Amino acid sequence: MPIPEYLDNWLAPDCSDHNEYKVSGVIECLCGNTTFKVDYLGEEDDQNVCTMQIENHPNPEYNDYFALVINITCTQCARQHTLYDRHQHGWNGYVAAEGKGFPYTADMLHSKSCKNCGKTEFKLQTGIYSMGIADFKENAPERPQEQWVNAFERITVDLTCTDCGHAQTNWLDDECM
Ligand SMILES: [Zn+2]
Ligand SMILES: [Zn+2]
């Protein structure tokens, strides 16, 4: 299964078919809780889909840098984790950008709220799509084969509000290749 290393202990695969090319499951904190607050660096379009943002960064070196970062905070133990940073994860982030990550500060993040009730706590479902092991070996021959799980091509995130039950499929759907 293409579970990237940074989500190893966070993505609990569901019972549906998963294989070398796709895995999906719920996000579960190390404490066992599955409810999170979600903060993001990006922009919601008119369909409330989270997309990249051309950030006006304090450091001019990073202007016109397409930022997309999703941070989650467990509502039970307050542990924080990066669910996705397109400059750190997936093929573009991990292989092409060498996993450097986007240099943001906490005040640049937006808090995700439910478009139905305005509350800010969610259950998260994530899908990870991969081109597979052979493709990784062909396109990144200089890297150890076991890193293939980190070079996924697409990630999706579905949100369900824990207060009103409103579900948003593919709140995030990013091509990373
Ligand atoms: Zn927790
Ligand atoms: Zn709601």
PDB file of C-alpha atoms and ligand atoms in Angstrom:
ATOM      1  CA  MET A   1       0.000   0.000   0.000  1.00  0.00           C
ATOM      2  CA  PRO A   2       1.303   3.461  -0.839  1.00  0.00           C
ATOM      3  CA  ILE A   3       1.068   4.915   2.673  1.00  0.00           C
ATOM      4  CA  PRO A   4       3.773   7.604   2.823  1.00  0.00           C
ATOM      5  CA  GLU A   5       6.122   7.370   5.796  1.00  0.00           C
ATOM      6  CA  TYR A   6       4.900  10.602   7.355  1.00  0.00           C
ATOM      7  CA  LEU A   7       1.343   9.171   7.559  1.00  0.00           C
ATOM      8  CA  ASP A   8       2.385   5.693   8.690  1.00  0.00           C
ATOM      9  CA  ASN A   9       0.813   5.932  12.132  1.00  0.00           C
ATOM     10  CA  TRP A  10      -1.977   8.304  11.099  1.00  0.00           C
ATOM     11  CA  LEU A  11      -3.792   6.701   8.169  1.00  0.00           C
ATOM     12  CA  ALA A  12      -5.971   3.737   9.158  1.00  0.00           C
ATOM     13  CA  PRO A  13      -6.792   1.964   5.869  1.00  0.00           C
ATOM     14  CA  ASP A  14     -10.458   1.172   5.371  1.00  0.00           C
ATOM     15  CA  CYS A  15     -11.772  -2.198   4.247  1.00  0.00           C
ATOM     16  CA  SER A  16     -12.219  -1.351   0.580  1.00  0.00           C
ATOM     17  CA  ASP A  17      -9.813  -2.598  -2.074  1.00  0.00           C
ATOM     18  CA  HIS A  18      -6.406  -1.144  -1.628  1.00  0.00           C
ATOM     19  CA  ASN A  19      -3.310  -2.044  -3.569  1.00  0.00           C
ATOM     20  CA  GLU A  20      -0.037  -0.650  -4.836  1.00  0.00           C
ATOM     21  CA  TYR A  21      -1.848   2.182  -6.611  1.00  0.00           C
ATOM     22  CA  LYS A  22      -4.398   3.378  -4.074  1.00  0.00           C
ATOM     23  CA  VAL A  23      -5.129   3.403  -0.379  1.00  0.00           C
ATOM     24  CA  SER A  24      -7.830   5.250   1.507  1.00  0.00           C
ATOM     25  CA  GLY A  25      -8.795   5.457   5.132  1.00  0.00           C
ATOM     26  CA  VAL A  26      -9.576   7.662   8.089  1.00  0.00           C
ATOM     27  CA  ILE A  27      -7.029   9.846   9.821  1.00  0.00           C
ATOM     28  CA  GLU A  28      -6.550   8.727  13.387  1.00  0.00           C
ATOM     29  CA  CYS A  29      -4.396  10.466  15.986  1.00  0.00           C
ATOM     30  CA  LEU A  30      -1.761   8.479  17.885  1.00  0.00           C
ATOM     31  CA  CYS A  31      -4.106   8.814  20.906  1.00  0.00           C
ATOM     32  CA  GLY A  32      -6.901   7.029  19.004  1.00  0.00           C
ATOM     33  CA  ASN A  33      -9.103  10.091  18.453  1.00  0.00           C
ATOM     34  CA  THR A  34     -10.452  10.768  14.956  1.00  0.00           C
ATOM     35  CA  THR A  35     -11.695  14.354  15.332  1.00  0.00           C
ATOM     36  CA  PHE A  36      -9.482  17.264  14.290  1.00  0.00           C
ATOM     37  CA  LYS A  37      -9.360  20.965  13.780  1.00  0.00           C
ATOM     38  CA  VAL A  38      -8.018  21.780  10.303  1.00  0.00           C
ATOM     39  CA  ASP A  39      -5.805  24.740   9.439  1.00  0.00           C
ATOM     40  CA  TYR A  40      -4.656  25.367   5.912  1.00  0.00           C
ATOM     41  CA  LEU A  41      -2.465  27.580   3.813  1.00  0.00           C
ATOM     42  CA  GLY A  42      -4.322  27.894   0.537  1.00  0.00           C
ATOM     43  CA  GLU A  43      -7.528  29.358  -0.846  1.00  0.00           C
ATOM     44  CA  GLU A  44     -11.042  28.003  -0.968  1.00  0.00           C
ATOM     45  CA  ASP A  45     -12.651  28.518  -4.363  1.00  0.00           C
ATOM     46  CA  ASP A  46     -16.376  29.216  -4.868  1.00  0.00           C
ATOM     47  CA  GLN A  47     -17.112  25.490  -4.470  1.00  0.00           C
ATOM     48  CA  ASN A  48     -15.265  25.572  -1.120  1.00  0.00           C
ATOM     49  CA  VAL A  49     -12.496  23.417  -2.562  1.00  0.00           C
ATOM     50  CA  CYS A  50      -9.071  24.069  -1.104  1.00  0.00           C
ATOM     51  CA  THR A  51      -6.585  25.110  -3.782  1.00  0.00           C
ATOM     52  CA  MET A  52      -3.117  26.572  -4.036  1.00  0.00           C
ATOM     53  CA  GLN A  53      -2.395  30.102  -3.013  1.00  0.00           C
ATOM     54  CA  ILE A  54       0.159  32.425  -4.500  1.00  0.00           C
ATOM     55  CA  GLU A  55       1.502  33.612  -1.211  1.00  0.00           C
ATOM     56  CA  ASN A  56       2.719  37.121  -0.678  1.00  0.00           C
ATOM     57  CA  HIS A  57       5.501  35.847   1.548  1.00  0.00           C
ATOM     58  CA  PRO A  58       7.457  38.121   3.918  1.00  0.00           C
ATOM     59  CA  ASN A  59      10.610  36.715   2.367  1.00  0.00           C
ATOM     60  CA  PRO A  60      10.550  37.902  -1.296  1.00  0.00           C
ATOM     61  CA  GLU A  61      12.411  34.756  -2.325  1.00  0.00           C
ATOM     62  CA  TYR A  62       9.129  32.885  -1.855  1.00  0.00           C
ATOM     63  CA  ASN A  63       6.768  35.222  -3.679  1.00  0.00           C
ATOM     64  CA  ASP A  64       4.795  33.534  -6.454  1.00  0.00           C
ATOM     65  CA  TYR A  65       5.335  30.258  -4.673  1.00  0.00           C
ATOM     66  CA  PHE A  66       2.305  27.986  -4.946  1.00  0.00           C
ATOM     67  CA  ALA A  67       1.614  27.081  -1.337  1.00  0.00           C
ATOM     68  CA  LEU A  68      -0.751  24.380  -0.148  1.00  0.00           C
ATOM     69  CA  VAL A  69      -0.395  23.113   3.409  1.00  0.00           C
ATOM     70  CA  ILE A  70      -2.936  21.237   5.546  1.00  0.00           C
ATOM     71  CA  ASN A  71      -2.284  21.062   9.280  1.00  0.00           C
ATOM     72  CA  ILE A  72      -4.447  19.080  11.680  1.00  0.00           C
ATOM     73  CA  THR A  73      -4.787  19.337  15.466  1.00  0.00           C
ATOM     74  CA  CYS A  74      -6.288  16.527  17.540  1.00  0.00           C
ATOM     75  CA  THR A  75      -9.264  17.769  19.569  1.00  0.00           C
ATOM     76  CA  GLN A  76      -8.429  15.323  22.383  1.00  0.00           C
ATOM     77  CA  CYS A  77      -4.654  15.518  22.980  1.00  0.00           C
ATOM     78  CA  ALA A  78      -3.818  18.680  20.927  1.00  0.00           C
ATOM     79  CA  ARG A  79      -1.109  16.840  18.971  1.00  0.00           C
ATOM     80  CA  GLN A  80      -0.446  18.511  15.613  1.00  0.00           C
ATOM     81  CA  HIS A  81       0.503  16.922  12.315  1.00  0.00           C
ATOM     82  CA  THR A  82       0.986  18.042   8.733  1.00  0.00           C
ATOM     83  CA  LEU A  83      -1.518  16.151   6.625  1.00  0.00           C
ATOM     84  CA  TYR A  84      -0.079  17.558   3.400  1.00  0.00           C
ATOM     85  CA  ASP A  85       2.435  20.134   2.218  1.00  0.00           C
ATOM     86  CA  ARG A  86       2.808  20.115  -1.548  1.00  0.00           C
ATOM     87  CA  HIS A  87       6.410  21.346  -1.202  1.00  0.00           C
ATOM     88  CA  GLN A  88       7.296  18.459   1.068  1.00  0.00           C
ATOM     89  CA  HIS A  89       5.083  15.496   0.138  1.00  0.00           C
ATOM     90  CA  GLY A  90       4.146  13.544  -2.958  1.00  0.00           C
ATOM     91  CA  TRP A  91       6.248  13.323  -6.122  1.00  0.00           C
ATOM     92  CA  ASN A  92       6.706  17.063  -6.592  1.00  0.00           C
ATOM     93  CA  GLY A  93       7.440  17.768  -2.939  1.00  0.00           C
ATOM     94  CA  TYR A  94       9.398  14.705  -1.932  1.00  0.00           C
ATOM     95  CA  VAL A  95      11.351  13.934  -5.101  1.00  0.00           C
ATOM     96  CA  ALA A  96      11.470  17.161  -7.126  1.00  0.00           C
ATOM     97  CA  ALA A  97      11.672  19.623  -4.205  1.00  0.00           C
ATOM     98  CA  GLU A  98      13.602  17.201  -1.963  1.00  0.00           C
ATOM     99  CA  GLY A  99      11.085  17.462   0.848  1.00  0.00           C
ATOM    100  CA  LYS A 100      12.058  20.958   1.918  1.00  0.00           C
ATOM    101  CA  GLY A 101       8.513  22.087   2.729  1.00  0.00           C
ATOM    102  CA  PHE A 102       6.965  25.526   2.534  1.00  0.00           C
ATOM    103  CA  PRO A 103       8.382  28.057   5.034  1.00  0.00           C
ATOM    104  CA  TYR A 104       5.166  29.302   6.619  1.00  0.00           C
ATOM    105  CA  THR A 105       4.317  30.680  10.019  1.00  0.00           C
ATOM    106  CA  ALA A 106       1.208  29.871  12.057  1.00  0.00           C
ATOM    107  CA  ASP A 107      -0.371  33.295  11.438  1.00  0.00           C
ATOM    108  CA  MET A 108      -0.503  32.554   7.699  1.00  0.00           C
ATOM    109  CA  LEU A 109      -2.922  29.637   8.203  1.00  0.00           C
ATOM    110  CA  HIS A 110      -6.713  29.783   7.832  1.00  0.00           C
ATOM    111  CA  SER A 111      -9.014  27.836  10.122  1.00  0.00           C
ATOM    112  CA  LYS A 112     -11.383  25.528   8.199  1.00  0.00           C
ATOM    113  CA  SER A 113     -15.009  25.894   9.259  1.00  0.00           C
ATOM    114  CA  CYS A 114     -18.087  23.945   8.196  1.00  0.00           C
ATOM    115  CA  LYS A 115     -19.950  25.813   5.442  1.00  0.00           C
ATOM    116  CA  ASN A 116     -23.237  24.573   6.895  1.00  0.00           C
ATOM    117  CA  CYS A 117     -22.915  25.306  10.635  1.00  0.00           C
ATOM    118  CA  GLY A 118     -19.631  27.172  11.001  1.00  0.00           C
ATOM    119  CA  LYS A 119     -18.092  24.737  13.499  1.00  0.00           C
ATOM    120  CA  THR A 120     -14.455  23.710  13.197  1.00  0.00           C
ATOM    121  CA  GLU A 121     -14.150  20.030  14.112  1.00  0.00           C
ATOM    122  CA  PHE A 122     -14.035  17.303  11.472  1.00  0.00           C
ATOM    123  CA  LYS A 123     -13.529  13.628  10.736  1.00  0.00           C
ATOM    124  CA  LEU A 124     -11.076  13.195   7.867  1.00  0.00           C
ATOM    125  CA  GLN A 125     -10.946  10.616   5.083  1.00  0.00           C
ATOM    126  CA  THR A 126      -7.827  10.589   2.911  1.00  0.00           C
ATOM    127  CA  GLY A 127      -7.022   8.893  -0.403  1.00  0.00           C
ATOM    128  CA  ILE A 128      -3.443   8.400  -1.623  1.00  0.00           C
ATOM    129  CA  TYR A 129      -2.807   7.469  -5.276  1.00  0.00           C
ATOM    130  CA  SER A 130       0.502   6.149  -6.584  1.00  0.00           C
ATOM    131  CA  MET A 131       2.038   5.262  -9.939  1.00  0.00           C
ATOM    132  CA  GLY A 132       3.537   2.181  -8.266  1.00  0.00           C
ATOM    133  CA  ILE A 133       6.957   0.742  -7.538  1.00  0.00           C
ATOM    134  CA  ALA A 134       8.136   0.120 -11.112  1.00  0.00           C
ATOM    135  CA  ASP A 135       7.332   3.681 -12.139  1.00  0.00           C
ATOM    136  CA  PHE A 136       9.270   5.050  -9.159  1.00  0.00           C
ATOM    137  CA  LYS A 137      12.325   2.913  -9.979  1.00  0.00           C
ATOM    138  CA  GLU A 138      12.238   4.133 -13.554  1.00  0.00           C
ATOM    139  CA  ASN A 139      11.813   7.832 -12.773  1.00  0.00           C
ATOM    140  CA  ALA A 140      13.910   8.108  -9.619  1.00  0.00           C
ATOM    141  CA  PRO A 141      16.608   5.443 -10.174  1.00  0.00           C
ATOM    142  CA  GLU A 142      19.028   7.198  -7.825  1.00  0.00           C
ATOM    143  CA  ARG A 143      16.738   6.692  -4.824  1.00  0.00           C
ATOM    144  CA  PRO A 144      16.291   3.603  -2.646  1.00  0.00           C
ATOM    145  CA  GLN A 145      13.268   1.638  -3.824  1.00  0.00           C
ATOM    146  CA  GLU A 146      11.576   1.657  -0.405  1.00  0.00           C
ATOM    147  CA  GLN A 147      11.004   5.411  -0.763  1.00  0.00           C
ATOM    148  CA  TRP A 148       8.382   4.800  -3.473  1.00  0.00           C
ATOM    149  CA  VAL A 149       5.540   5.235  -0.950  1.00  0.00           C
ATOM    150  CA  ASN A 150       6.536   8.876  -0.437  1.00  0.00           C
ATOM    151  CA  ALA A 151       6.295   9.774  -4.139  1.00  0.00           C
ATOM    152  CA  PHE A 152       2.511   9.589  -4.512  1.00  0.00           C
ATOM    153  CA  GLU A 153       0.826  11.289  -7.479  1.00  0.00           C
ATOM    154  CA  ARG A 154      -2.429  12.521  -5.937  1.00  0.00           C
ATOM    155  CA  ILE A 155      -3.996  13.087  -2.534  1.00  0.00           C
ATOM    156  CA  THR A 156      -7.632  13.678  -1.615  1.00  0.00           C
ATOM    157  CA  VAL A 157      -9.213  14.732   1.674  1.00  0.00           C
ATOM    158  CA  ASP A 158     -12.916  14.439   2.556  1.00  0.00           C
ATOM    159  CA  LEU A 159     -14.263  16.284   5.588  1.00  0.00           C
ATOM    160  CA  THR A 160     -17.280  15.479   7.743  1.00  0.00           C
ATOM    161  CA  CYS A 161     -18.369  18.028  10.329  1.00  0.00           C
ATOM    162  CA  THR A 162     -18.747  16.317  13.707  1.00  0.00           C
ATOM    163  CA  ASP A 163     -21.394  18.818  14.803  1.00  0.00           C
ATOM    164  CA  CYS A 164     -23.966  18.832  11.968  1.00  0.00           C
ATOM    165  CA  GLY A 165     -22.747  15.878   9.885  1.00  0.00           C
ATOM    166  CA  HIS A 166     -22.271  17.921   6.729  1.00  0.00           C
ATOM    167  CA  ALA A 167     -19.855  16.076   4.448  1.00  0.00           C
ATOM    168  CA  GLN A 168     -17.593  17.602   1.853  1.00  0.00           C
ATOM    169  CA  THR A 169     -16.038  15.112  -0.548  1.00  0.00           C
ATOM    170  CA  ASN A 170     -12.699  16.116  -2.080  1.00  0.00           C
ATOM    171  CA  TRP A 171     -12.280  19.290  -0.066  1.00  0.00           C
ATOM    172  CA  LEU A 172      -8.689  18.773  -1.150  1.00  0.00           C
ATOM    173  CA  ASP A 173      -7.792  17.017  -4.397  1.00  0.00           C
ATOM    174  CA  ASP A 174      -4.238  17.767  -5.423  1.00  0.00           C
ATOM    175  CA  GLU A 175      -2.154  16.354  -8.244  1.00  0.00           C
ATOM    176  CA  CYS A 176       1.387  15.990  -6.969  1.00  0.00           C
ATOM    177  CA  MET A 177       3.152  14.818 -10.111  1.00  0.00           C
TER     178      MET A 177
HETATM  179 ZN    ZN B   1      -4.740  12.917  19.894  1.00  0.00          ZN
HETATM  180 ZN    ZN B   2     -21.341  21.554  10.399  1.00  0.00          ZN
END
